[in-house]
CSV table of C-alpha atoms in Angstrom, one decimal:
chain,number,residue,atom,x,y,z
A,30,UNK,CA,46.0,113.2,-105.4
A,31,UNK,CA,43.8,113.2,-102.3
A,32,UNK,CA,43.5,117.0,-100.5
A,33,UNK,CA,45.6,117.8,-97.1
A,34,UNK,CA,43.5,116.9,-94.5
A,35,UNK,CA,43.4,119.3,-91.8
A,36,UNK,CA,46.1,117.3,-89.6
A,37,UNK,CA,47.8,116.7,-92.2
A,38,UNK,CA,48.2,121.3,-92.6
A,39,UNK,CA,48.5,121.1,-89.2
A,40,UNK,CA,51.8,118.7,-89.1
A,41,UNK,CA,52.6,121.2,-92.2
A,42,UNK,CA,52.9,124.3,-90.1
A,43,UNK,CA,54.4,122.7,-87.1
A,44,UNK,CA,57.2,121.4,-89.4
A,45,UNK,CA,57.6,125.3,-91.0
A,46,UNK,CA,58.1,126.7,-87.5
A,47,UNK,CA,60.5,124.1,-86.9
A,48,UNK,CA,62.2,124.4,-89.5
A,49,UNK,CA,62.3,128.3,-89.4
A,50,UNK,CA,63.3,128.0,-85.7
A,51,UNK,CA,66.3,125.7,-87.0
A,52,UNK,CA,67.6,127.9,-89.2
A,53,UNK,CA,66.8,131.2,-87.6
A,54,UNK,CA,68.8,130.2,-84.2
A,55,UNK,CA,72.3,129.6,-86.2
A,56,UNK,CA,71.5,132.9,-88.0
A,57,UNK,CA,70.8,134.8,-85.0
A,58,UNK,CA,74.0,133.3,-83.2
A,59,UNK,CA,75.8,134.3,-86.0
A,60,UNK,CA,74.5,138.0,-85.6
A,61,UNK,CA,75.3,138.5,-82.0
A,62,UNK,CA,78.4,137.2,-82.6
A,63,UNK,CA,79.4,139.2,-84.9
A,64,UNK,CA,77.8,142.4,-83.2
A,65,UNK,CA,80.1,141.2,-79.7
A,66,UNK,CA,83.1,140.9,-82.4
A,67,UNK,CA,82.5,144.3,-84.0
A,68,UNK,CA,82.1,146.2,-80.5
A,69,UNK,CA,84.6,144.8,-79.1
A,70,UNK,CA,86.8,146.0,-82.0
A,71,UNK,CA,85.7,149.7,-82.1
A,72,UNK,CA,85.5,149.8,-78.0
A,73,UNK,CA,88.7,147.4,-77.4
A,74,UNK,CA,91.0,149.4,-80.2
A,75,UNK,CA,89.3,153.1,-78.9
A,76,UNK,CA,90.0,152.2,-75.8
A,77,UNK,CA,93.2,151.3,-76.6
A,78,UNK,CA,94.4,154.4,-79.0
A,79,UNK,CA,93.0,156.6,-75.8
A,80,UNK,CA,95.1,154.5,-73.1
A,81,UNK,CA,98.4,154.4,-75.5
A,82,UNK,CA,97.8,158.0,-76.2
A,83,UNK,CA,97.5,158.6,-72.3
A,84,UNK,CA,100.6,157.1,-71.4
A,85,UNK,CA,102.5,158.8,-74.5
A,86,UNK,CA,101.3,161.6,-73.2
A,87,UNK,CA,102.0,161.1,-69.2
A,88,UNK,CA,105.3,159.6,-70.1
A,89,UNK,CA,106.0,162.9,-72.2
A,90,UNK,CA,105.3,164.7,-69.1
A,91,UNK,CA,107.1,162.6,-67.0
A,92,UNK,CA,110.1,162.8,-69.2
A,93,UNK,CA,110.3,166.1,-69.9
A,94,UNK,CA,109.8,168.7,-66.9
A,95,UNK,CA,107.0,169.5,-64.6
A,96,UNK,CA,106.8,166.0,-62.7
A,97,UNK,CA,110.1,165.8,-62.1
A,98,UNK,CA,109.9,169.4,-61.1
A,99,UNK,CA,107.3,168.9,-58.9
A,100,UNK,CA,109.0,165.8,-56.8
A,101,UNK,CA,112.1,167.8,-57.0
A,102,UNK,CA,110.6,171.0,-55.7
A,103,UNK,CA,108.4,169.5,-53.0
A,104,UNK,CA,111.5,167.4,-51.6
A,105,UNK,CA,113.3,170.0,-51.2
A,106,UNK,CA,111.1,172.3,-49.8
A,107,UNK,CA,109.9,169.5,-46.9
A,108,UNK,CA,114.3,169.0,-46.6
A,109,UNK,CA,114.2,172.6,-46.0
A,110,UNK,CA,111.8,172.4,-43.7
A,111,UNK,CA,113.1,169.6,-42.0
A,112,UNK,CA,116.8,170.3,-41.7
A,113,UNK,CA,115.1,174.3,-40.2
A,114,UNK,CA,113.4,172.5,-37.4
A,115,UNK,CA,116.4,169.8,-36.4
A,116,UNK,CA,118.3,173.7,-36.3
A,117,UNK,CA,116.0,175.0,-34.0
A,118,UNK,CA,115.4,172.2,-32.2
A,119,UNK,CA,112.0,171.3,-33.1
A,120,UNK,CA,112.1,167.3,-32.9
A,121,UNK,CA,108.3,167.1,-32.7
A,122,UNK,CA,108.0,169.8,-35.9
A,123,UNK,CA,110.6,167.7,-37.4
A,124,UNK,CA,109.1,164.3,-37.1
A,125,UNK,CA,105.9,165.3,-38.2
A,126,UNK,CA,107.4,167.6,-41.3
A,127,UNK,CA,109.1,164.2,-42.4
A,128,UNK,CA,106.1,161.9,-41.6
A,129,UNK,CA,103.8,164.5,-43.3
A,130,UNK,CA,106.3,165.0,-46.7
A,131,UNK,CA,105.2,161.9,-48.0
A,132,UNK,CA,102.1,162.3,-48.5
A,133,UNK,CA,102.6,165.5,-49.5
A,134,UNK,CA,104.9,164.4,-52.3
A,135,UNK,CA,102.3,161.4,-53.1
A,136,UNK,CA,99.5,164.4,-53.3
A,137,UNK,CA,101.8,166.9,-56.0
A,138,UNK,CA,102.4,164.2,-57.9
A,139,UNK,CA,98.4,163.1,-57.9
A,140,UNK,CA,97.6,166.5,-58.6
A,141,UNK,CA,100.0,167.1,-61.1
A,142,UNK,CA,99.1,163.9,-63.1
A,143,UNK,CA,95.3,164.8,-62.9
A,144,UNK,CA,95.7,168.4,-63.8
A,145,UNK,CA,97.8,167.3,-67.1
A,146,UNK,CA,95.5,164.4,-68.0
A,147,UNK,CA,92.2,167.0,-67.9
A,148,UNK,CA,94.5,169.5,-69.8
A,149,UNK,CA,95.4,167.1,-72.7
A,150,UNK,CA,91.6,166.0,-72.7
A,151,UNK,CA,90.5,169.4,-72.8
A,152,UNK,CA,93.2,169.6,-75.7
A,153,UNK,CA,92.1,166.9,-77.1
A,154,UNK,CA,88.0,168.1,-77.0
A,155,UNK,CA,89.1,171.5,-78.5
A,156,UNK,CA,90.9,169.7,-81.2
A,157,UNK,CA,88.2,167.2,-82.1
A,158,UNK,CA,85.3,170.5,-82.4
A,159,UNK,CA,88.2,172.3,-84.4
A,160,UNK,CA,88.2,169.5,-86.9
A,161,UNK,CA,84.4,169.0,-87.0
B,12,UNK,CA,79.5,183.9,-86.7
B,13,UNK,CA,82.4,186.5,-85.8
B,14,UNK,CA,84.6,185.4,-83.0
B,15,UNK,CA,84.6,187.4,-80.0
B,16,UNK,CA,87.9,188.4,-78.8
B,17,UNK,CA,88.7,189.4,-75.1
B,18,UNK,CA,92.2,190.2,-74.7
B,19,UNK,CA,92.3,191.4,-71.4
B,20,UNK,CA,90.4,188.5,-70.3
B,21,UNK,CA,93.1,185.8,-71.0
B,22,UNK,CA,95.5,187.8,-69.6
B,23,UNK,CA,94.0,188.0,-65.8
B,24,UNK,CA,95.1,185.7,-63.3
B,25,UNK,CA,92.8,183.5,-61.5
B,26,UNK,CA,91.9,184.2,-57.7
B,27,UNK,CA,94.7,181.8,-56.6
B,28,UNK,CA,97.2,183.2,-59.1
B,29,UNK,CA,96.4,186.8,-58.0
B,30,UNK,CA,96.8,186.1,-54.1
B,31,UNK,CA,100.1,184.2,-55.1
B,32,UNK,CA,101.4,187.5,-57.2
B,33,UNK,CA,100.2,189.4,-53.9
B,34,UNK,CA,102.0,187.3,-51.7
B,35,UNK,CA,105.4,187.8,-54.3
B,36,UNK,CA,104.6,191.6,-54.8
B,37,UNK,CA,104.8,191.7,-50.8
B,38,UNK,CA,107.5,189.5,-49.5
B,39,UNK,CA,109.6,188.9,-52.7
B,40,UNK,CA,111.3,185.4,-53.4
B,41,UNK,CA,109.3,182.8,-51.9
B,42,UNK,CA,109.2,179.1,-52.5
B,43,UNK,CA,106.2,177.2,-52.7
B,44,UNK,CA,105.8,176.0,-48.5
B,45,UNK,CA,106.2,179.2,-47.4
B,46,UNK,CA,103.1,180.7,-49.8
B,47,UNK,CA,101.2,177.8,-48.2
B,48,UNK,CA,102.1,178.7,-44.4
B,49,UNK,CA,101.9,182.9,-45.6
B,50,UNK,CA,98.1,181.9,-47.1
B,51,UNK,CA,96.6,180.8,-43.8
B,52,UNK,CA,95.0,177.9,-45.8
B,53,UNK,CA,93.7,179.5,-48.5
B,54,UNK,CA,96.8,177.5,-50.6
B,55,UNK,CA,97.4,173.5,-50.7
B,56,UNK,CA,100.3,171.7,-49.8
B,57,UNK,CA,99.8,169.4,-52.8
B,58,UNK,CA,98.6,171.9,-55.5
B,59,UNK,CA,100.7,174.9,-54.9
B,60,UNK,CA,103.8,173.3,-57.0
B,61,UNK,CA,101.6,172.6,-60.3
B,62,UNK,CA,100.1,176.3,-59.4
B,63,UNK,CA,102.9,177.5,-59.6
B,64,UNK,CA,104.5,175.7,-62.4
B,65,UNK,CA,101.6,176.9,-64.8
B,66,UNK,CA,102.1,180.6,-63.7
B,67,UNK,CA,105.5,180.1,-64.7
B,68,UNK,CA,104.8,178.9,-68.3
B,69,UNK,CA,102.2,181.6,-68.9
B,70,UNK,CA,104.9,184.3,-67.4
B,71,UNK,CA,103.4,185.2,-64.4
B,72,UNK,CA,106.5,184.9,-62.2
B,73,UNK,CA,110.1,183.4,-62.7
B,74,UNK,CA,111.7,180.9,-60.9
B,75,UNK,CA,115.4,180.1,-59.6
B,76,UNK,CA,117.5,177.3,-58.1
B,77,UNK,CA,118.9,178.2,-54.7
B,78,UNK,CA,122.3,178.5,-54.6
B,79,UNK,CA,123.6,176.9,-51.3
B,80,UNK,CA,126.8,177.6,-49.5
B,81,UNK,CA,129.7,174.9,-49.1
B,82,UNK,CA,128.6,172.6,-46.1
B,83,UNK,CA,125.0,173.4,-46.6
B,84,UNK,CA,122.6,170.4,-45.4
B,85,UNK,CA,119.4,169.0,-47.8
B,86,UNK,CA,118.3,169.8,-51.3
B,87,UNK,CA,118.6,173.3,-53.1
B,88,UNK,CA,115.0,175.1,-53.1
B,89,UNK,CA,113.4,177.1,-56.0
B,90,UNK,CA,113.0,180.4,-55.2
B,91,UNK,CA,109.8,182.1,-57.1
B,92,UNK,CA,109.7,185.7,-58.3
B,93,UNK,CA,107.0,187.8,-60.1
B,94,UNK,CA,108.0,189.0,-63.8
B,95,UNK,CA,107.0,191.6,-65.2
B,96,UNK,CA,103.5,189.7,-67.1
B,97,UNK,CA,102.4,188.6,-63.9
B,98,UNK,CA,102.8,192.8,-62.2
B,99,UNK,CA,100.8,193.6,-65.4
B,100,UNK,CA,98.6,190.9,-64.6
B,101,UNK,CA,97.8,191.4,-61.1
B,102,UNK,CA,97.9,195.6,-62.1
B,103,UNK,CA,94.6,194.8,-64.5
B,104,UNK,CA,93.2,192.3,-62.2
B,105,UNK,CA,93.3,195.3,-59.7
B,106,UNK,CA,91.9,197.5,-62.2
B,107,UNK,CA,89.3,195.3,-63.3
B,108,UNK,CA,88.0,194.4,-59.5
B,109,UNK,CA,87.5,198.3,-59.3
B,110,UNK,CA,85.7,199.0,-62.3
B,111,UNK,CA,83.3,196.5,-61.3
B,112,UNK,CA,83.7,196.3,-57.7
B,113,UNK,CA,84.1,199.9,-57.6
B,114,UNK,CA,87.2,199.8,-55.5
B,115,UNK,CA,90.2,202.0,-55.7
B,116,UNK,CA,92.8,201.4,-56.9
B,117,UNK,CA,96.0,202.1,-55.3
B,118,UNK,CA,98.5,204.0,-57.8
């Protein structure tokens, strides 16, 4: 058998790379697919158990007392207020009183909801080094 | 590591709590509008309900439905009160801003 001639090594090597490239790139496809697949599983299903815990919780709040309370209170404080300047004959208090309830209802509400979420995070925090 | 305990220190009201307990201790049953217009802006329109709401659950002050007469117009407002937590509250607040504030107290 006659030696590889120095082309003939060369044609070798090119072949090797090739051949490594072709099987590499289905391998490393294959990896960052299955990295996307496994982050998107821990993020998508984290994200998830937070958002559905969330709501639980929201809709908890929502169900049970304080938002109502808060709507319930602010309304009929702004009513109050209303129906006090209509007595006295304050049409320009009165107008803007009613104009200016809405947003102030919209803004309770806002705070109310922002307030509970950072208190059940905080809860949630405390909980989590309490385990740990 | 021991824990440290502070007693007194969950029992004082915040800055907003205390000049609501003021307000109560001065004028008696307010509702939550009239602490706002009484604060000359040092109270919110929109945070003064959910202020209020969490001094109720700790004790600070109590809190009623009005009870409206026959031919009454618009919703029945809740009338806030200070309890007896929130007197103790605001009394060691007091105590506390003259030990290191060195205020007086008044007795």
């Amino acid at each position: 058998m006659l030696p590889p001639t120095k082309l003939g090594l060369r044609m070798m090597d090119e072949k090797r790379t090739w051949m490594m490239l072709i099987l590499c790139i289905p391998t490393l496809i294959h990896v960052v697919y299955l990295s996307v697949v496994l982050c998107w599983f821990i993020f998508a299903n984290g994200t998830r158990f937070w958002i559905e815990s969330a709501k639980n919780q929201l809709q908890l709040h929502a169900e049970t007392f304080s938002l109502r309370q808060t709507i319930a209170e602010t309304r009929a404080d702004i009513d109050y207020e209303y129906h006090l300047a209509l007595a006295e004959n304050r049409l320009h208090d009165a107008r803007r009183i009613r104009f200016e309830g809405r947003f102030i209802v919209l803004k309770a509400v806002a705070y109310d909801l922002v307030v509970t979420f950072f208190e059940y995070a905080t809860d949630n925090v405390k909980n989590l080094f309490r385990l740990g | 590591m021991s824990k440290v305990t502070q007693p007194w220190r969950a029992e004082l009201p915040s800055p907003l709590e205390e000049l609501i307990l003021r307000m109560l201790v001065e004028h008696g049953k307010m509702y939550g509008l009239e602490m706002v217009e009484a604060s000359d802006g040092q109270l919110k329109r929109g945070t003064i309900y959910v202020t209020l709401q969490r001094m109720e659950k700790k004790g600070f002050v109590k809190s009623e439905q009005e009870t409206q007469l026959a031919g009454a117009t618009g919703l029945p407002r809740r009338l806030y009160s200070i309890d007896a937590p929130g007197e103790k509250a605001l009394r060691m607040s007091e105590l506390a801003a003259a030990e290191f504030g060195g205020g007086e107290v008044a007795v």
